[in-house]
Coordinates of C-alpha atoms and ligand atoms in Angstrom, one line a residue:
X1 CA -20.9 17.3 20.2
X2 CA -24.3 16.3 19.3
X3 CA -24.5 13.5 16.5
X4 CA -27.8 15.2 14.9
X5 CA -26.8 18.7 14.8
X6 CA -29.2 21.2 13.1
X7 CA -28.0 22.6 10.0
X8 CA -27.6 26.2 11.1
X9 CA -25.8 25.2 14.0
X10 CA -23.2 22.6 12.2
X11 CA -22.8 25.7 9.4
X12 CA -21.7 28.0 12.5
X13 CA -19.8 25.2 13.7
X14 CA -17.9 25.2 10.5
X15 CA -17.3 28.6 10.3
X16 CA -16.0 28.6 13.4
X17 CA -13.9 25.8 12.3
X18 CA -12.3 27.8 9.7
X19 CA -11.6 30.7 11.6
X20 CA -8.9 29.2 14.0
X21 CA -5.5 30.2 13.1
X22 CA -3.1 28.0 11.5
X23 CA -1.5 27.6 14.8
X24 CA -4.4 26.3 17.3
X25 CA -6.2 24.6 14.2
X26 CA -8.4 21.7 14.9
X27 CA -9.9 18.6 12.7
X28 CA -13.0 19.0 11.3
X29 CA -16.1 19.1 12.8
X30 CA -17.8 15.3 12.4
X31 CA -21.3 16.2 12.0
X32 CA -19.5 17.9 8.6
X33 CA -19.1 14.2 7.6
X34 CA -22.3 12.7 8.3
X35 CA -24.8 14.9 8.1
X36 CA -27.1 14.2 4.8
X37 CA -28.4 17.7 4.7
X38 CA -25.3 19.2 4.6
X39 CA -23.9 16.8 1.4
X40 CA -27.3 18.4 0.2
X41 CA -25.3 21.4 0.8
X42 CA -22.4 20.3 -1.1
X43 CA -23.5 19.4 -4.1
X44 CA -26.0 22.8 -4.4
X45 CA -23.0 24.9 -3.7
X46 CA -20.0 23.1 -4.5
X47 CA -20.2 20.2 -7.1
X48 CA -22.9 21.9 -8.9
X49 CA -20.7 24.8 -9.5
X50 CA -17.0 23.9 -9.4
X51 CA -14.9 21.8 -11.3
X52 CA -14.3 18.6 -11.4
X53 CA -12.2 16.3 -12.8
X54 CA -13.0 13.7 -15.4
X55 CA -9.4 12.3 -16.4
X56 CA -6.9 12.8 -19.0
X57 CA -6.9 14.5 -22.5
X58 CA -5.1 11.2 -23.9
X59 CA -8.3 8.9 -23.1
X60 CA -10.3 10.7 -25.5
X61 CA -7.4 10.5 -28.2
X62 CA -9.9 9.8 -31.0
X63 CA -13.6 11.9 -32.8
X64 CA -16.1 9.7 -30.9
X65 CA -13.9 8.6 -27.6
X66 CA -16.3 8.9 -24.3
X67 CA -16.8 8.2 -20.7
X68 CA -20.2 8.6 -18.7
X69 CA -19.2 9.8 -15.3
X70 CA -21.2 11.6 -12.4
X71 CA -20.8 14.7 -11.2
X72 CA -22.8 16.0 -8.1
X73 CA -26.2 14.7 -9.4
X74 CA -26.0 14.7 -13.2
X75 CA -24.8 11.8 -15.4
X76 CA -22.4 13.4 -18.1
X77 CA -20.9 12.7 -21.2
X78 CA -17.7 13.8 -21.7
X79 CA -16.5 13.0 -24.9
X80 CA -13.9 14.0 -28.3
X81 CA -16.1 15.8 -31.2
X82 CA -15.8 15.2 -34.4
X83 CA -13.9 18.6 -34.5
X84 CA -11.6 17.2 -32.1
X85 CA -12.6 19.3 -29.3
X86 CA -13.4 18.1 -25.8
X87 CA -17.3 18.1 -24.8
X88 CA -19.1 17.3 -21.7
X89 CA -23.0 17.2 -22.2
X90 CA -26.2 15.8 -20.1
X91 CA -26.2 12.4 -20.7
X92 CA -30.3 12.5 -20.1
X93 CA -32.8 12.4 -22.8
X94 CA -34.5 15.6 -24.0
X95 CA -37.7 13.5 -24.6
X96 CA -38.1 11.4 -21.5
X97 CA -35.2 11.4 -19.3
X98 CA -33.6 8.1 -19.7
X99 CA -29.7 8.0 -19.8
X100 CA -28.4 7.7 -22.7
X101 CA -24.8 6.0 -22.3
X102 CA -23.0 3.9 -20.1
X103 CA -19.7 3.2 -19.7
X104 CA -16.7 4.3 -22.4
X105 CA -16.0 3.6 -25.6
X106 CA -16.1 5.3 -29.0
X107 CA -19.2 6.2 -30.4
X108 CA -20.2 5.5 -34.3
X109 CA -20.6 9.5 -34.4
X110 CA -24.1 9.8 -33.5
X111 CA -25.8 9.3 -29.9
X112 CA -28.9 7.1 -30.1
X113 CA -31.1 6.6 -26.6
X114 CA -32.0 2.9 -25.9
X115 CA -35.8 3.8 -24.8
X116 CA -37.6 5.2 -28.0
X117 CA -33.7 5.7 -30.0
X118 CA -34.1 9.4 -30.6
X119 CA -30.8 10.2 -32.0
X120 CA -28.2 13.2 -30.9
X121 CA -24.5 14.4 -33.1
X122 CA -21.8 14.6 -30.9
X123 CA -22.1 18.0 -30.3
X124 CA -25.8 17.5 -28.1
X125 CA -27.9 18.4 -31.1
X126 CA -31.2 16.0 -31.9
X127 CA -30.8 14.7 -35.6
X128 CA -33.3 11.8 -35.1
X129 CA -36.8 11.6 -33.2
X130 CA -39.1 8.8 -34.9
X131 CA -42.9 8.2 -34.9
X132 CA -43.1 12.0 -33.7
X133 CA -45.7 15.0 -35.3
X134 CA -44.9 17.5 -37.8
X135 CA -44.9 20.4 -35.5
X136 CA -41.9 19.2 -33.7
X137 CA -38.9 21.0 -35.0
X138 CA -35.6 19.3 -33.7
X139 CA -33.8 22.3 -34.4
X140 CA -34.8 23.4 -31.2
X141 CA -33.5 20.2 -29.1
X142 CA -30.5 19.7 -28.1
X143 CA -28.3 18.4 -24.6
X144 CA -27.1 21.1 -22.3
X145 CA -23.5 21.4 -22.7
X146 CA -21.6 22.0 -19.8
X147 CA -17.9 23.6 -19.2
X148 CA -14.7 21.9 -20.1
X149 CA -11.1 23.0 -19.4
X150 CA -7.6 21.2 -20.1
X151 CA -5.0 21.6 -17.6
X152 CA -1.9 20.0 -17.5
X153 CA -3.3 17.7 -19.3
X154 CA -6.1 17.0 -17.1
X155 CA -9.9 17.4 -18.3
X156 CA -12.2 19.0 -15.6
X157 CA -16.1 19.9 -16.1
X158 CA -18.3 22.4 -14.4
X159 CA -22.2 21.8 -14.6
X160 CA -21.6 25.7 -14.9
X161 CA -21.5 26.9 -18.5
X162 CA -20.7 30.3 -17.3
X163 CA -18.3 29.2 -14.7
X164 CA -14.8 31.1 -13.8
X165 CA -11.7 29.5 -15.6
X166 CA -10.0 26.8 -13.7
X167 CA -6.5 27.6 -14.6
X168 CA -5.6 31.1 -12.8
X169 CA -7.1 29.6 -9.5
X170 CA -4.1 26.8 -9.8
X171 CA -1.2 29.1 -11.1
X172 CA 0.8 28.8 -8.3
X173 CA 0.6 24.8 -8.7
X174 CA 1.1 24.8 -12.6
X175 CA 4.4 27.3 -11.8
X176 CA 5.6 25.0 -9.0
X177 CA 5.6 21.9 -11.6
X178 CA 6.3 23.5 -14.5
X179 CA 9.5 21.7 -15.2
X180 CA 7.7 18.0 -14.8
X181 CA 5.9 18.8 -17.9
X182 CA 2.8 16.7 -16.6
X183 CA 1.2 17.8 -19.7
X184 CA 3.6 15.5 -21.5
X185 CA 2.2 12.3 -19.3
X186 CA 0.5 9.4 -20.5
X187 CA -2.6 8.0 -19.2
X188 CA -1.4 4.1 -17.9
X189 CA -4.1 2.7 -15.6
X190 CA -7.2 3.5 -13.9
X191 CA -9.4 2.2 -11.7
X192 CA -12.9 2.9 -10.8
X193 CA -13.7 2.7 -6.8
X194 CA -16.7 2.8 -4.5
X195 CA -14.7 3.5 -0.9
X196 CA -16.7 3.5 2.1
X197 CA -16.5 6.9 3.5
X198 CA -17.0 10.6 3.4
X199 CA -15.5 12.1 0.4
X200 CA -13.7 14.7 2.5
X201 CA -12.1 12.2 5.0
X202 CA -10.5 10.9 1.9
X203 CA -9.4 14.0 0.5
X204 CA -8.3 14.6 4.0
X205 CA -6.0 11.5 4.4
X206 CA -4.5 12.3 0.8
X207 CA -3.1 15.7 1.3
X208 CA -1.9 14.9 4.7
X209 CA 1.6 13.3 5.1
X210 CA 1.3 13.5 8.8
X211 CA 0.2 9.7 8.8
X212 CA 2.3 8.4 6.1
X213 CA 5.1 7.3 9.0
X214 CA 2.2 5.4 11.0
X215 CA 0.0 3.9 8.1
X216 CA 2.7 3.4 5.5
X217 CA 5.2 2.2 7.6
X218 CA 6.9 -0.2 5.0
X219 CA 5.7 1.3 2.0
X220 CA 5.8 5.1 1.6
X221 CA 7.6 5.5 4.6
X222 CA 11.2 4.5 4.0
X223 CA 11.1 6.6 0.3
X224 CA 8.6 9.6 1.2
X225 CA 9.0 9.9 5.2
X226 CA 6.7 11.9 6.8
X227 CA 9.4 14.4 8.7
X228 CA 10.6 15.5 5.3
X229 CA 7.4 17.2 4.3
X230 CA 6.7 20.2 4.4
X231 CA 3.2 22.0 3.6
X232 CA 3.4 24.8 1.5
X233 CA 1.1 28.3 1.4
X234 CA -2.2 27.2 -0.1
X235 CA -4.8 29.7 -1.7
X236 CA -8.4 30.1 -2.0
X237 CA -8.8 27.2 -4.7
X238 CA -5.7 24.6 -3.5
X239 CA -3.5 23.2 -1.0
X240 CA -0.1 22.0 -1.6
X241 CA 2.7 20.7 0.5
X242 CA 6.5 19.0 -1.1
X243 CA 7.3 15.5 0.0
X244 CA 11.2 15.2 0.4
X245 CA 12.6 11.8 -1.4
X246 CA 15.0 9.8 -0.1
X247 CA 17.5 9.5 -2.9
X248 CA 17.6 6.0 -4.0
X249 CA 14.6 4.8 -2.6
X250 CA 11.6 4.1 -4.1
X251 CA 8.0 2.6 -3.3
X252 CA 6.4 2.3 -6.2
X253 CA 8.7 -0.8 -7.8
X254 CA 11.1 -2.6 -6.3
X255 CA 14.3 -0.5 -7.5
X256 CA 15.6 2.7 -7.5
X257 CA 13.7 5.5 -9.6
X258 CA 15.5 6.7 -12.7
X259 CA 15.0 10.6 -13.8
X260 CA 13.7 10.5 -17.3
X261 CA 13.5 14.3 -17.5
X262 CA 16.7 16.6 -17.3
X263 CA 14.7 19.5 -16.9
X264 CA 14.5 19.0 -13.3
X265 CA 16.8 20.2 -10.5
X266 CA 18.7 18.1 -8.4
X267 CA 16.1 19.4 -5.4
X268 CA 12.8 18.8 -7.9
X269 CA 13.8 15.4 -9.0
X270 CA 14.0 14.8 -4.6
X271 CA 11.2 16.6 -4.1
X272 CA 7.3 15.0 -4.7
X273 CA 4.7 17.8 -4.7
X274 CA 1.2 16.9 -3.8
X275 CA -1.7 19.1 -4.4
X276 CA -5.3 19.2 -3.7
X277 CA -7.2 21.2 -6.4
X278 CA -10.5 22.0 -4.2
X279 CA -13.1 20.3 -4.3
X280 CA -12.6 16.8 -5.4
X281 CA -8.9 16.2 -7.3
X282 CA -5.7 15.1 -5.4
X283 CA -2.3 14.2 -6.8
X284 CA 1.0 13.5 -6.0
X285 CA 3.8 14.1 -8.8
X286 CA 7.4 12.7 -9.2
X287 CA 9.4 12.7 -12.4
X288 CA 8.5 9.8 -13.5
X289 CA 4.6 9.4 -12.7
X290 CA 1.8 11.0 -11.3
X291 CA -0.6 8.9 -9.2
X292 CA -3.6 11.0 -8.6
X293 CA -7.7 10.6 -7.5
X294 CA -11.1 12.4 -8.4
X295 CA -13.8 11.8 -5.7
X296 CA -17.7 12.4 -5.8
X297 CA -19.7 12.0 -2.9
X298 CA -21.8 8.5 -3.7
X299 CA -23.7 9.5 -0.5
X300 CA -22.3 10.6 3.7
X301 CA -20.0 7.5 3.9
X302 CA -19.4 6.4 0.1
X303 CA -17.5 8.0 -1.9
X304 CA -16.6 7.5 -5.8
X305 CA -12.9 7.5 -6.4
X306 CA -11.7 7.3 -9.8
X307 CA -7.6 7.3 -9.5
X308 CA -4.7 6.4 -11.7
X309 CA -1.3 7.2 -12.8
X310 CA 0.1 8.6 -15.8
X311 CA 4.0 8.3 -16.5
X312 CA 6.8 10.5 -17.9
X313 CA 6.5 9.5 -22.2
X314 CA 10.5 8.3 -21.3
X315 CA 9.8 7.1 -18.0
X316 CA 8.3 3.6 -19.5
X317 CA 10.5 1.1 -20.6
X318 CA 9.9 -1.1 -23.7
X319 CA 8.6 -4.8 -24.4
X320 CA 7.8 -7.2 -21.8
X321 CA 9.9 -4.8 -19.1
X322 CA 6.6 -2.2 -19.6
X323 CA 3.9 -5.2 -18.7
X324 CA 6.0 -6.1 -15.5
X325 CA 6.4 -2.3 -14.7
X326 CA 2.8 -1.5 -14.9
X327 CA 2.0 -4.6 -13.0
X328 CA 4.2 -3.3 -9.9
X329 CA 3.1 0.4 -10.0
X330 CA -0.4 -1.5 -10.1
X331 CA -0.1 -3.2 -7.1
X332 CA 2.0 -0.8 -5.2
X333 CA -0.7 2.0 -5.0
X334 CA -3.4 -0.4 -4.8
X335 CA -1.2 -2.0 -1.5
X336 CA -1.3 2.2 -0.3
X337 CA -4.9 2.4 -0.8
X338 CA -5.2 -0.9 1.3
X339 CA -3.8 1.1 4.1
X340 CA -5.9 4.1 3.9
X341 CA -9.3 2.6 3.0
X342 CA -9.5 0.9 6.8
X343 CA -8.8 4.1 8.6
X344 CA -10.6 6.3 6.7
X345 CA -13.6 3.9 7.2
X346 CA -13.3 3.9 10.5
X347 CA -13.2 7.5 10.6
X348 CA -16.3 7.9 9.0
X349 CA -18.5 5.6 11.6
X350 CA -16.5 6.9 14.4
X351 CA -17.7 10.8 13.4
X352 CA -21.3 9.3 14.2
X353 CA -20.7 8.7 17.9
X354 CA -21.3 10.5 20.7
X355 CA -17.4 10.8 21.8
X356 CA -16.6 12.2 18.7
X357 CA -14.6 15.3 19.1
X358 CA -12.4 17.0 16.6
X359 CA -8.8 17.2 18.3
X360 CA -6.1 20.3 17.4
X361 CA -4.2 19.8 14.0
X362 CA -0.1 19.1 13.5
X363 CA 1.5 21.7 11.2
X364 CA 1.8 18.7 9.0
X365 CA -2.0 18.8 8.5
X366 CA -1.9 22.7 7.4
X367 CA -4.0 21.8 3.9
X368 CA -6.5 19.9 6.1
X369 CA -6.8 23.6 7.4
X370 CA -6.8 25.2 3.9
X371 CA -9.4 22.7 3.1
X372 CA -11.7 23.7 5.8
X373 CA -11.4 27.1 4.8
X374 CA -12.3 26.5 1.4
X375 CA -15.5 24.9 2.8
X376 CA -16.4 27.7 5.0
X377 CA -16.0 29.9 2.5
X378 CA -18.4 28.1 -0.2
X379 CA -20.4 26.9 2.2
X380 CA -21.2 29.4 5.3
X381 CA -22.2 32.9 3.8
X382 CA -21.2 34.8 6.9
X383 CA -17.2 33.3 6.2
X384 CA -15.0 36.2 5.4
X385 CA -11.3 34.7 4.4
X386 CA -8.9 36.6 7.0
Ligands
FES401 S1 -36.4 8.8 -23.3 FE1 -34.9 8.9 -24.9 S2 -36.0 8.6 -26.7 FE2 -37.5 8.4 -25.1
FE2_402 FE1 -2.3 7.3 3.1

């Protein structure tokens, strides 16, 4: 293929892409991952308009908790009202466009900009604008809110204010876990990542268990092995496959795992689901933890990945025993991500070469497949789902 591809030509490419069966399917198309036009693309028509996950409900316990995250090209607030509902705002000033926050933390209950300190409420509105005329009224001023929606216990945010709900798009997921209760977990780490490469190269390698017997030889391998997954239908707004456990194994610490939750059947508490909720949010779910990313394209080969695990409120143990634990989960999934991060690099110069050639796809890649689709169909306007 041609490294430089015009963007009409890598659009039809992509459409063609998408409408290979399931059967003769093949890898994506590399341009798709290099090209800066078509992140352009992206972000107009995909992270400027769908949602996007921003953490958990339990990290904005308190009136006042925030984080300042990114989405597409818009610095946003998301933060816990004094009403105690979730918000997500424009974190750029209404007078001159400096940001306003950084970071997380808990606000004293008011907003105040570090360039000239006009002051917002934390519901967006302008309370405070010094040094300024009388015919200024700042009643009229206030931070464009965006969308928020809670599900499982997830936050996600559209830059859309009139956006579709989230939650019938992901029935079929929230049905297929409903006796985990993920709502129930609790936020215990997170880490905030710069990776280098394309955002859908790593969305790729996370919702594929076709290289987990390769990569993870020693690690997810002997627990999670890659001939006991099984990909499952997807739909227009996920992907979703079960990874079979080996009873009595575990990667994550260096013991067997324990059930904490007697909801589950014999067969769920084997089984790990892992789903993709298009565009950006990937998890994997046992009884006992969830270990999960959010990725925003930084630019064609860095990607922002802001992952984590939350655990079971009896999967914990007390005391000291908790420190060790959370240590070990730590290091296990940060050893995992030290598998992936080289190949998924590599991945992303290689798609620049000349060679570069999109080969045909295992049936254990079928939600690289449903992925491609869901790009075709938000990206190409001539893709009509078969
Ligand atoms: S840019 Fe915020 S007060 Fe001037
Ligand atoms: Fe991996």
């Amino acid at each position: 293929m041609t490294p430089n591809m015009p963007l009409p030509d890598l659009l039809e490419a992509v459409r063609r892409n998408a409408e290979l069966p399931d059967d003769c399917a093949e890898a994506t198309p590399p341009q798709v991952y290099t090209s800066p036009e078509f992140l352009e693309l992206e972000r107009d028509k995909i992270f400027n308009k769908e949602w996007i996950c921003v953490g958990r409900s339990d990290e904005f316990a308190n009136p006042g908790d925030y984080r300042i995250t990114t989405i597409s090209r818009d610095e946003v607030i998301v933060l816990r009202d004094r009403n105690g509902a979730l918000r997500a705002m424009s974190n750029i000033c209404r007078h001159r466009m400096m940001s306003l926050l950084e970071g997380g933390g808990t606000l004293p209950g008011k907003i105040t900009c570090p360039y000239h300190a006009w002051t917002y409420a934390l519901d967006g509105q302008l309370i405070g604008a010094p040094h300024m005329r009388d015919n200024f009224d700042k009643r009229n001023c206030r931070l464009p809110q965006f969308a928020v929606e809670e599900w499982l216990g997830w936050v996600y945010v559209n830059l859309n204010p009139q956006a579709e709900a989230l939650a019938p798009r992901l029935a079929p997921i929230a049905e297929r876990l409903a006796n985990y209760n993920v709502t129930s977990y609790r936020t215990l780490f997170r880490v905030d990542e710069i990776w280098d490469t394309n955002w859908k190269i790593l969305f790729q390698n996370f919702m594929e268990p076709y290289h987990l017997f390769a990569v993870h030889t020693t690690t997810v391998e002997p627990a999670l092995p890659t001939r006991l997954a099984f990909v499952q239908e997807g739909g227009p707004g996920f992907c979703l496959y079960n990874q079979g456990r080996m009873p009595g194994v575990a990667y994550e610490y260096g013991e067997a795992m324990q059930n904490p939750n007697p909801a589950l059947t014999d067969e769920e508490t084997n089984t790990v689901p892992l789903f993709g909720a298009f565009p950006a949010h990937v998890a994997s779910i046992s009884p006992e933890r969830t270990f999960w990313m959010s990725l925003m394209p930084v630019d064609v080969a860095k990607v922002r990945v802001f992952w984590g695990v939350d655990v079971h409120p009896n999967a914990m143990p007390e005391g000291s025993e908790r420190a060790e634990r959370i240590e070990a989960l730590k290091a296990s999934f940060h050893a995992i991500n030290d598998e992936d991060k080289p190949v998924t690099t590599a991945i992303a110069q290689n798609a620049k070469a000349l060679a570069a050639e999109p080969g045909r796809l295992s049936p254990k890649e079928k939600t690289i497949w449903d992925f491609q689709r869901y790009l075709a169909r938000m990206l190409t306007d001539r893709f009509v789902l078969s």
